PDB file of C-alpha atoms in Angstrom:
ATOM      1  CA  PHE A   1     -60.720 -27.593   6.144  1.00  0.00           C
ATOM      2  CA  GLY A   2     -62.916 -27.597   2.376  1.00  0.00           C
ATOM      3  CA  ILE A   3     -65.863 -29.209   2.180  1.00  0.00           C
ATOM      4  CA  ASP A   4     -67.391 -30.677  -1.160  1.00  0.00           C
ATOM      5  CA  ALA A   5     -70.540 -28.708  -1.184  1.00  0.00           C
ATOM      6  CA  ARG A   6     -71.448 -28.483  -4.827  1.00  0.00           C
ATOM      7  CA  GLY A   7     -74.523 -25.303  -3.784  1.00  0.00           C
ATOM      8  CA  THR A   8     -75.825 -23.832  -1.384  1.00  0.00           C
ATOM      9  CA  ASP A   9     -78.807 -25.768  -0.735  1.00  0.00           C
ATOM     10  CA  ASP A  10     -75.739 -29.317  -0.166  1.00  0.00           C
ATOM     11  CA  TYR A  11     -76.394 -29.458   3.622  1.00  0.00           C
ATOM     12  CA  ALA A  12     -75.396 -33.525   3.460  1.00  0.00           C
ATOM     13  CA  CYS A  13     -71.654 -32.757   2.512  1.00  0.00           C
ATOM     14  CA  ARG A  14     -68.081 -33.951   3.772  1.00  0.00           C
ATOM     15  CA  THR A  15     -64.850 -32.233   5.010  1.00  0.00           C
ATOM     16  CA  ASP A  16     -62.734 -33.934   2.062  1.00  0.00           C
ATOM     17  CA  CYS A  17     -60.343 -31.583   2.551  1.00  0.00           C
ATOM     18  CA  MET A  18     -58.774 -31.485   6.233  1.00  0.00           C
ATOM     19  CA  MET A  19     -54.912 -29.621   6.689  1.00  0.00           C
ATOM     20  CA  ILE A  20     -53.595 -28.836  11.008  1.00  0.00           C
ATOM     21  CA  LEU A  21     -51.655 -25.620  10.585  1.00  0.00           C
ATOM     22  CA  SER A  22     -49.266 -25.584  12.818  1.00  0.00           C
ATOM     23  CA  ILE A  23     -46.737 -22.165  13.498  1.00  0.00           C
ATOM     24  CA  ASN A  24     -43.223 -22.395  15.334  1.00  0.00           C
ATOM     25  CA  LYS A  25     -42.690 -18.621  16.532  1.00  0.00           C
ATOM     26  CA  LYS A  26     -39.627 -20.339  17.808  1.00  0.00           C
ATOM     27  CA  ASP A  27     -37.942 -21.436  14.896  1.00  0.00           C
ATOM     28  CA  ASN A  28     -39.546 -19.856  12.698  1.00  0.00           C
ATOM     29  CA  SER A  29     -41.209 -23.524  11.224  1.00  0.00           C
ATOM     30  CA  LEU A  30     -44.358 -23.660   9.666  1.00  0.00           C
ATOM     31  CA  LYS A  31     -45.742 -27.381   8.992  1.00  0.00           C
ATOM     32  CA  ILE A  32     -48.936 -27.984   6.769  1.00  0.00           C
ATOM     33  CA  ILE A  33     -50.478 -31.799   7.661  1.00  0.00           C
ATOM     34  CA  SER A  34     -53.362 -33.406   5.601  1.00  0.00           C
ATOM     35  CA  LEU A  35     -55.679 -35.740   7.197  1.00  0.00           C
ATOM     36  CA  MET A  36     -56.653 -38.495   4.792  1.00  0.00           C
ATOM     37  CA  ARG A  37     -60.563 -37.994   4.541  1.00  0.00           C
ATOM     38  CA  ASP A  38     -60.739 -42.020   5.108  1.00  0.00           C
ATOM     39  CA  THR A  39     -59.442 -42.227   8.151  1.00  0.00           C
ATOM     40  CA  ALA A  40     -61.717 -44.575   9.382  1.00  0.00           C
ATOM     41  CA  VAL A  41     -61.910 -43.764  13.505  1.00  0.00           C
ATOM     42  CA  TYR A  42     -65.215 -43.263  16.292  1.00  0.00           C
ATOM     43  CA  ILE A  43     -67.307 -40.121  15.963  1.00  0.00           C
ATOM     44  CA  GLY A  44     -68.984 -39.286  19.199  1.00  0.00           C
ATOM     45  CA  ASP A  45     -72.845 -38.110  20.225  1.00  0.00           C
ATOM     46  CA  THR A  46     -74.219 -38.677  16.957  1.00  0.00           C
ATOM     47  CA  GLU A  47     -77.520 -41.060  17.098  1.00  0.00           C
ATOM     48  CA  ASP A  48     -76.241 -43.180  13.563  1.00  0.00           C
ATOM     49  CA  THR A  49     -73.047 -44.546  15.864  1.00  0.00           C
ATOM     50  CA  LEU A  50     -73.588 -43.108  19.119  1.00  0.00           C
ATOM     51  CA  GLY A  51     -69.493 -43.158  19.666  1.00  0.00           C
ATOM     52  CA  THR A  52     -69.238 -46.937  19.247  1.00  0.00           C
ATOM     53  CA  ARG A  53     -69.481 -47.660  14.710  1.00  0.00           C
ATOM     54  CA  LEU A  54     -65.923 -46.425  13.069  1.00  0.00           C
ATOM     55  CA  ASN A  55     -66.176 -43.572  10.540  1.00  0.00           C
ATOM     56  CA  LYS A  56     -64.588 -42.361   7.867  1.00  0.00           C
ATOM     57  CA  LEU A  57     -63.111 -39.464   8.626  1.00  0.00           C
ATOM     58  CA  ASN A  58     -64.556 -36.958   6.462  1.00  0.00           C
ATOM     59  CA  SER A  59     -67.828 -37.743   7.559  1.00  0.00           C
ATOM     60  CA  ALA A  60     -68.068 -35.901  11.016  1.00  0.00           C
ATOM     61  CA  TYR A  61     -68.691 -32.890   9.274  1.00  0.00           C
ATOM     62  CA  HIS A  62     -72.330 -34.455   7.625  1.00  0.00           C
ATOM     63  CA  PHE A  63     -72.876 -35.531  11.298  1.00  0.00           C
ATOM     64  CA  GLY A  64     -72.118 -32.662  13.634  1.00  0.00           C
ATOM     65  CA  GLY A  65     -70.869 -29.514  10.992  1.00  0.00           C
ATOM     66  CA  VAL A  66     -67.432 -28.265  12.626  1.00  0.00           C
ATOM     67  CA  GLY A  67     -68.196 -28.405  16.596  1.00  0.00           C
ATOM     68  CA  GLU A  68     -68.196 -32.397  15.802  1.00  0.00           C
ATOM     69  CA  MET A  69     -65.584 -31.886  13.184  1.00  0.00           C
ATOM     70  CA  ILE A  70     -63.077 -29.803  15.475  1.00  0.00           C
ATOM     71  CA  ASN A  71     -63.981 -32.191  17.846  1.00  0.00           C
ATOM     72  CA  THR A  72     -62.984 -35.925  16.293  1.00  0.00           C
ATOM     73  CA  ILE A  73     -59.270 -34.313  15.686  1.00  0.00           C
ATOM     74  CA  ASN A  74     -58.941 -33.226  18.715  1.00  0.00           C
ATOM     75  CA  VAL A  75     -60.208 -36.292  20.696  1.00  0.00           C
ATOM     76  CA  ILE A  76     -57.981 -39.042  17.591  1.00  0.00           C
ATOM     77  CA  PHE A  77     -55.239 -37.297  17.592  1.00  0.00           C
ATOM     78  CA  ASP A  78     -55.007 -35.562  21.199  1.00  0.00           C
ATOM     79  CA  LEU A  79     -55.642 -31.819  19.778  1.00  0.00           C
ATOM     80  CA  ASP A  80     -56.071 -28.210  21.177  1.00  0.00           C
ATOM     81  CA  ILE A  81     -57.417 -27.303  18.177  1.00  0.00           C
ATOM     82  CA  GLN A  82     -59.929 -23.656  18.276  1.00  0.00           C
ATOM     83  CA  ARG A  83     -59.389 -21.680  15.783  1.00  0.00           C
ATOM     84  CA  PHE A  84     -60.335 -23.240  12.669  1.00  0.00           C
ATOM     85  CA  VAL A  85     -60.944 -21.945   8.691  1.00  0.00           C
ATOM     86  CA  MET A  86     -64.034 -23.026   6.077  1.00  0.00           C
ATOM     87  CA  PHE A  87     -64.169 -23.541   2.108  1.00  0.00           C
ATOM     88  CA  ASP A  88     -66.368 -24.965  -0.153  1.00  0.00           C
ATOM     89  CA  PHE A  89     -65.090 -25.631  -3.983  1.00  0.00           C
ATOM     90  CA  GLY A  90     -66.614 -21.888  -4.932  1.00  0.00           C
ATOM     91  CA  SER A  91     -65.217 -19.376  -1.848  1.00  0.00           C
ATOM     92  CA  ALA A  92     -62.112 -21.608  -2.152  1.00  0.00           C
ATOM     93  CA  ALA A  93     -62.403 -20.500  -6.076  1.00  0.00           C
ATOM     94  CA  GLU A  94     -63.213 -17.016  -4.569  1.00  0.00           C
ATOM     95  CA  ILE A  95     -60.218 -16.321  -3.238  1.00  0.00           C
ATOM     96  CA  ILE A  96     -57.812 -17.182  -4.835  1.00  0.00           C
ATOM     97  CA  ASP A  97     -59.313 -14.989  -7.693  1.00  0.00           C
ATOM     98  CA  LEU A  98     -59.370 -11.774  -5.391  1.00  0.00           C
ATOM     99  CA  CYS A  99     -55.522 -12.242  -5.412  1.00  0.00           C
ATOM    100  CA  GLY A 100     -54.803 -13.343  -9.420  1.00  0.00           C
ATOM    101  CA  GLY A 101     -55.110 -17.088  -9.514  1.00  0.00           C
ATOM    102  CA  VAL A 102     -52.259 -18.787  -8.046  1.00  0.00           C
ATOM    103  CA  GLU A 103     -48.844 -20.622  -9.750  1.00  0.00           C
ATOM    104  CA  ILE A 104     -49.045 -24.958 -11.068  1.00  0.00           C
ATOM    105  CA  ASP A 105     -46.971 -27.117 -11.631  1.00  0.00           C
ATOM    106  CA  VAL A 106     -49.383 -28.712 -13.669  1.00  0.00           C
ATOM    107  CA  ARG A 107     -48.807 -32.141 -15.386  1.00  0.00           C
ATOM    108  CA  PRO A 108     -49.705 -33.965 -19.602  1.00  0.00           C
ATOM    109  CA  GLU A 109     -50.752 -37.026 -17.518  1.00  0.00           C
ATOM    110  CA  GLU A 110     -52.845 -33.695 -15.482  1.00  0.00           C
ATOM    111  CA  LEU A 111     -55.201 -31.809 -17.718  1.00  0.00           C
ATOM    112  CA  SER A 112     -57.867 -34.461 -19.015  1.00  0.00           C
ATOM    113  CA  TYR A 113     -58.585 -34.808 -15.556  1.00  0.00           C
ATOM    114  CA  LEU A 114     -58.205 -31.345 -14.468  1.00  0.00           C
ATOM    115  CA  ASN A 115     -60.677 -30.382 -16.782  1.00  0.00           C
ATOM    116  CA  GLU A 116     -63.300 -32.752 -16.436  1.00  0.00           C
ATOM    117  CA  ASP A 117     -63.901 -31.772 -12.456  1.00  0.00           C
ATOM    118  CA  LEU A 118     -63.469 -28.463 -14.675  1.00  0.00           C
ATOM    119  CA  ASP A 119     -66.919 -28.599 -16.988  1.00  0.00           C
ATOM    120  CA  GLU A 120     -68.873 -30.337 -14.039  1.00  0.00           C
ATOM    121  CA  SER A 121     -67.754 -26.489 -12.132  1.00  0.00           C
ATOM    122  CA  ARG A 122     -69.042 -25.065 -15.003  1.00  0.00           C
ATOM    123  CA  ALA A 123     -72.394 -26.783 -14.883  1.00  0.00           C
ATOM    124  CA  LEU A 124     -72.568 -26.130 -10.696  1.00  0.00           C
ATOM    125  CA  ASP A 125     -72.783 -22.623 -10.833  1.00  0.00           C
ATOM    126  CA  GLY A 126     -71.971 -20.909 -14.426  1.00  0.00           C
ATOM    127  CA  ASN A 127     -68.406 -20.045 -14.398  1.00  0.00           C
ATOM    128  CA  THR A 128     -66.759 -19.957 -17.871  1.00  0.00           C
ATOM    129  CA  SER A 129     -62.844 -20.799 -16.770  1.00  0.00           C
ATOM    130  CA  PRO A 130     -61.263 -22.062 -19.479  1.00  0.00           C
ATOM    131  CA  HIS A 131     -59.982 -25.691 -20.085  1.00  0.00           C
ATOM    132  CA  ILE A 132     -56.435 -25.444 -19.774  1.00  0.00           C
ATOM    133  CA  THR A 133     -54.122 -26.844 -22.508  1.00  0.00           C
ATOM    134  CA  SER A 134     -50.714 -27.717 -22.548  1.00  0.00           C
ATOM    135  CA  GLY A 135     -48.154 -28.290 -18.923  1.00  0.00           C
ATOM    136  CA  GLY A 136     -45.928 -26.231 -17.506  1.00  0.00           C
ATOM    137  CA  VAL A 137     -45.827 -23.535 -14.728  1.00  0.00           C
ATOM    138  CA  GLN A 138     -48.698 -21.134 -15.087  1.00  0.00           C
ATOM    139  CA  VAL A 139     -50.851 -19.334 -12.947  1.00  0.00           C
ATOM    140  CA  LEU A 140     -53.975 -21.119 -12.721  1.00  0.00           C
ATOM    141  CA  ASP A 141     -57.897 -19.107 -11.479  1.00  0.00           C
ATOM    142  CA  GLY A 142     -59.724 -19.813  -8.987  1.00  0.00           C
ATOM    143  CA  HIS A 143     -61.997 -22.594 -10.854  1.00  0.00           C
ATOM    144  CA  GLN A 144     -58.891 -24.568 -12.175  1.00  0.00           C
ATOM    145  CA  ALA A 145     -56.172 -24.056  -9.160  1.00  0.00           C
ATOM    146  CA  VAL A 146     -59.323 -25.914  -7.799  1.00  0.00           C
ATOM    147  CA  ALA A 147     -60.310 -28.644 -10.436  1.00  0.00           C
ATOM    148  CA  TRP A 148     -56.697 -29.856 -10.177  1.00  0.00           C
ATOM    149  CA  SER A 149     -56.614 -29.946  -6.160  1.00  0.00           C
ATOM    150  CA  ARG A 150     -59.615 -32.637  -6.486  1.00  0.00           C
ATOM    151  CA  ILE A 151     -58.178 -34.889  -9.379  1.00  0.00           C
ATOM    152  CA  ARG A 152     -58.223 -38.253  -7.978  1.00  0.00           C
ATOM    153  CA  HIS A 153     -58.265 -40.922 -10.215  1.00  0.00           C
ATOM    154  CA  LEU A 154     -55.070 -40.201 -12.189  1.00  0.00           C
ATOM    155  CA  ASP A 155     -52.939 -41.397  -8.947  1.00  0.00           C
ATOM    156  CA  SER A 156     -54.621 -41.599  -5.533  1.00  0.00           C
ATOM    157  CA  ASP A 157     -56.119 -39.586  -2.910  1.00  0.00           C
ATOM    158  CA  PHE A 158     -52.747 -39.448  -1.162  1.00  0.00           C
ATOM    159  CA  ALA A 159     -51.673 -36.923  -4.187  1.00  0.00           C
ATOM    160  CA  ARG A 160     -54.594 -35.265  -4.355  1.00  0.00           C
ATOM    161  CA  ALA A 161     -53.627 -34.129  -1.064  1.00  0.00           C
ATOM    162  CA  SER A 162     -50.151 -33.135  -1.562  1.00  0.00           C
ATOM    163  CA  ARG A 163     -52.292 -31.090  -4.758  1.00  0.00           C
ATOM    164  CA  GLN A 164     -54.287 -29.685  -2.107  1.00  0.00           C
ATOM    165  CA  ARG A 165     -50.716 -28.749   0.523  1.00  0.00           C
ATOM    166  CA  THR A 166     -49.571 -27.408  -2.852  1.00  0.00           C
ATOM    167  CA  VAL A 167     -52.348 -24.883  -3.996  1.00  0.00           C
ATOM    168  CA  ALA A 168     -52.647 -23.179  -0.348  1.00  0.00           C
ATOM    169  CA  THR A 169     -48.805 -23.006   0.239  1.00  0.00           C
ATOM    170  CA  ALA A 170     -48.654 -21.473  -3.371  1.00  0.00           C
ATOM    171  CA  LEU A 171     -51.866 -18.925  -1.853  1.00  0.00           C
ATOM    172  CA  MET A 172     -49.993 -17.905   0.793  1.00  0.00           C
ATOM    173  CA  THR A 173     -46.917 -17.137  -1.539  1.00  0.00           C
ATOM    174  CA  LYS A 174     -48.784 -15.554  -3.304  1.00  0.00           C
ATOM    175  CA  VAL A 175     -49.914 -13.491  -0.226  1.00  0.00           C
ATOM    176  CA  ASN A 176     -47.338 -13.090   1.655  1.00  0.00           C
ATOM    177  CA  GLY A 177     -45.527 -11.024  -2.001  1.00  0.00           C
ATOM    178  CA  MET A 178     -48.427  -8.390  -1.306  1.00  0.00           C
ATOM    179  CA  SER A 179     -47.683  -4.969  -0.285  1.00  0.00           C
ATOM    180  CA  TYR A 180     -49.311  -4.776   3.033  1.00  0.00           C
ATOM    181  CA  GLY A 181     -51.810  -2.516   1.086  1.00  0.00           C
ATOM    182  CA  GLN A 182     -52.806  -4.919  -0.396  1.00  0.00           C
ATOM    183  CA  LYS A 183     -53.191  -7.315   2.211  1.00  0.00           C
ATOM    184  CA  LEU A 184     -55.100  -5.178   4.362  1.00  0.00           C
ATOM    185  CA  GLN A 185     -57.583  -4.643   1.095  1.00  0.00           C
ATOM    186  CA  LEU A 186     -57.248  -8.480   0.256  1.00  0.00           C
ATOM    187  CA  LEU A 187     -58.442  -8.962   4.146  1.00  0.00           C
ATOM    188  CA  ASN A 188     -61.919  -6.550   3.186  1.00  0.00           C
ATOM    189  CA  ASP A 189     -62.702  -8.288   0.073  1.00  0.00           C
ATOM    190  CA  SER A 190     -62.899 -11.159   1.466  1.00  0.00           C
ATOM    191  CA  ALA A 191     -64.598 -10.512   4.107  1.00  0.00           C
ATOM    192  CA  GLY A 192     -67.953 -13.856   4.541  1.00  0.00           C
ATOM    193  CA  VAL A 193     -66.467 -15.498   1.743  1.00  0.00           C
ATOM    194  CA  PHE A 194     -65.068 -18.277   3.601  1.00  0.00           C
ATOM    195  CA  GLU A 195     -66.552 -19.346   7.487  1.00  0.00           C
ATOM    196  CA  THR A 196     -64.110 -18.923  10.304  1.00  0.00           C
ATOM    197  CA  ASN A 197     -64.284 -18.039  13.374  1.00  0.00           C
ATOM    198  CA  MET A 198     -61.429 -15.311  13.753  1.00  0.00           C
ATOM    199  CA  ASN A 199     -61.954 -12.570  13.353  1.00  0.00           C
ATOM    200  CA  THR A 200     -59.720  -9.322  11.432  1.00  0.00           C
ATOM    201  CA  ALA A 201     -57.263  -9.222  13.739  1.00  0.00           C
ATOM    202  CA  ASP A 202     -56.671 -12.499  13.603  1.00  0.00           C
ATOM    203  CA  ILE A 203     -56.278 -13.785  10.243  1.00  0.00           C
ATOM    204  CA  MET A 204     -53.553 -11.203  10.081  1.00  0.00           C
ATOM    205  CA  ARG A 205     -51.883 -12.387  12.793  1.00  0.00           C
ATOM    206  CA  VAL A 206     -51.623 -16.179  11.702  1.00  0.00           C
ATOM    207  CA  ALA A 207     -50.808 -14.908   7.905  1.00  0.00           C
ATOM    208  CA  LEU A 208     -48.297 -12.762   8.917  1.00  0.00           C
ATOM    209  CA  ASN A 209     -46.871 -16.027  11.635  1.00  0.00           C
ATOM    210  CA  CYS A 210     -46.603 -17.762   8.664  1.00  0.00           C
ATOM    211  CA  PHE A 211     -45.524 -16.131   5.437  1.00  0.00           C
ATOM    212  CA  ALA A 212     -42.732 -15.344   8.512  1.00  0.00           C
ATOM    213  CA  CYS A 213     -42.331 -19.529   7.714  1.00  0.00           C
ATOM    214  CA  LEU A 214     -42.424 -19.610   4.744  1.00  0.00           C
ATOM    215  CA  GLU A 215     -38.530 -19.830   3.674  1.00  0.00           C
ATOM    216  CA  ASN A 216     -38.382 -23.245   6.512  1.00  0.00           C
ATOM    217  CA  ARG A 217     -42.158 -25.000   5.915  1.00  0.00           C
ATOM    218  CA  GLU A 218     -42.665 -28.697   6.722  1.00  0.00           C
ATOM    219  CA  GLU A 219     -45.408 -30.782   4.453  1.00  0.00           C
ATOM    220  CA  TYR A 220     -46.363 -33.681   5.370  1.00  0.00           C
ATOM    221  CA  ARG A 221     -49.979 -36.412   6.162  1.00  0.00           C
ATOM    222  CA  PHE A 222     -51.621 -38.952   8.296  1.00  0.00           C
ATOM    223  CA  PRO A 223     -51.990 -41.602   8.985  1.00  0.00           C
ATOM    224  CA  GLU A 224     -48.242 -42.436   6.998  1.00  0.00           C
ATOM    225  CA  ASP A 225     -47.433 -45.214   5.505  1.00  0.00           C
ATOM    226  CA  GLY A 226     -47.060 -48.180   7.188  1.00  0.00           C
ATOM    227  CA  THR A 227     -48.975 -47.831   9.894  1.00  0.00           C
ATOM    228  CA  TYR A 228     -52.520 -48.829   8.518  1.00  0.00           C
ATOM    229  CA  THR A 229     -53.744 -51.747   7.597  1.00  0.00           C
ATOM    230  CA  VAL A 230     -56.927 -51.593   5.004  1.00  0.00           C
ATOM    231  CA  GLN A 231     -60.600 -52.358   5.749  1.00  0.00           C
ATOM    232  CA  ASN A 232     -62.288 -53.385   1.892  1.00  0.00           C
ATOM    233  CA  ASP A 233     -65.678 -52.633   2.576  1.00  0.00           C
ATOM    234  CA  PRO A 234     -66.459 -49.579   3.749  1.00  0.00           C
ATOM    235  CA  TRP A 235     -63.005 -48.339   2.570  1.00  0.00           C
ATOM    236  CA  MET A 236     -60.994 -47.127   5.582  1.00  0.00           C
ATOM    237  CA  MET A 237     -58.118 -46.645   6.896  1.00  0.00           C
ATOM    238  CA  LEU A 238     -57.472 -48.729   9.518  1.00  0.00           C
ATOM    239  CA  ILE A 239     -55.368 -47.142  12.253  1.00  0.00           C
ATOM    240  CA  ASP A 240     -53.179 -47.889  15.847  1.00  0.00           C
ATOM    241  CA  PHE A 241     -54.647 -44.055  18.141  1.00  0.00           C
ATOM    242  CA  ASP A 242     -52.912 -44.766  20.538  1.00  0.00           C
ATOM    243  CA  GLU A 243     -49.806 -45.143  18.302  1.00  0.00           C
ATOM    244  CA  GLN A 244     -51.310 -41.717  15.894  1.00  0.00           C
ATOM    245  CA  LYS A 245     -51.888 -39.299  18.860  1.00  0.00           C
ATOM    246  CA  GLN A 246     -46.947 -40.227  19.503  1.00  0.00           C
ATOM    247  CA  ARG A 247     -46.320 -39.439  16.274  1.00  0.00           C
ATOM    248  CA  ILE A 248     -48.159 -36.609  15.230  1.00  0.00           C
ATOM    249  CA  ASN A 249     -47.473 -34.700  17.995  1.00  0.00           C
ATOM    250  CA  ASP A 250     -43.995 -36.203  17.702  1.00  0.00           C
ATOM    251  CA  TYR A 251     -44.305 -34.210  15.077  1.00  0.00           C
ATOM    252  CA  ILE A 252     -46.418 -31.011  15.266  1.00  0.00           C
ATOM    253  CA  TRP A 253     -43.436 -30.267  18.678  1.00  0.00           C
ATOM    254  CA  GLY A 254     -40.314 -32.239  18.706  1.00  0.00           C
ATOM    255  CA  GLU A 255     -39.336 -32.415  21.674  1.00  0.00           C
TER     256      GLU A 255
END
């Protein structure tokens, strides 16, 4: 997951990017599932909610950090996620730059929104990534790719989640094309860049399993279309928890 931290002193952040990665070694398939940040959930064990008031899913990290975030996802979807990787704006850009950028097909109508988000990141960290001036398939550096993945006002949060998955798969594809030695060097160079509870051997094992499945991958998001109603104030997607538990488990596990 990715937090919307604007700096190292930003502790009131939320997880605006949440993805579940499921690797099936039996049939060499990969599933990448976006969880929408505005999904209404009960977040327990916090003074604010006491498990009785609905909050947006992306608030769980704000209330209780990594543990509360993962526990909330596990409870509402009846999962048992144990391993995580967490990025903020800066670390996401840095890991992409360490890989030499990612190839993205930028639509002309996205340019002004991309550059607006890029200007915001420049003001925050002083990076010098140039504006993107034309559409088409091109290699974006870290800050450009993060800015592209943050576009929301052009279309919707659903489209933004799709862009986030596109950046993630583009990054996996880029790393997959490296030699084994380059992959080891990347692991060494990226030590401490992002937060995770996996050690180096775990990361390499999971990565190699992912690479074996890249050509047989699916992307999805929850909640699905037609499975939620909308609460307008504050704007949240209201779901049937029992139904969504069944749907996401059916999607991940199949038969």
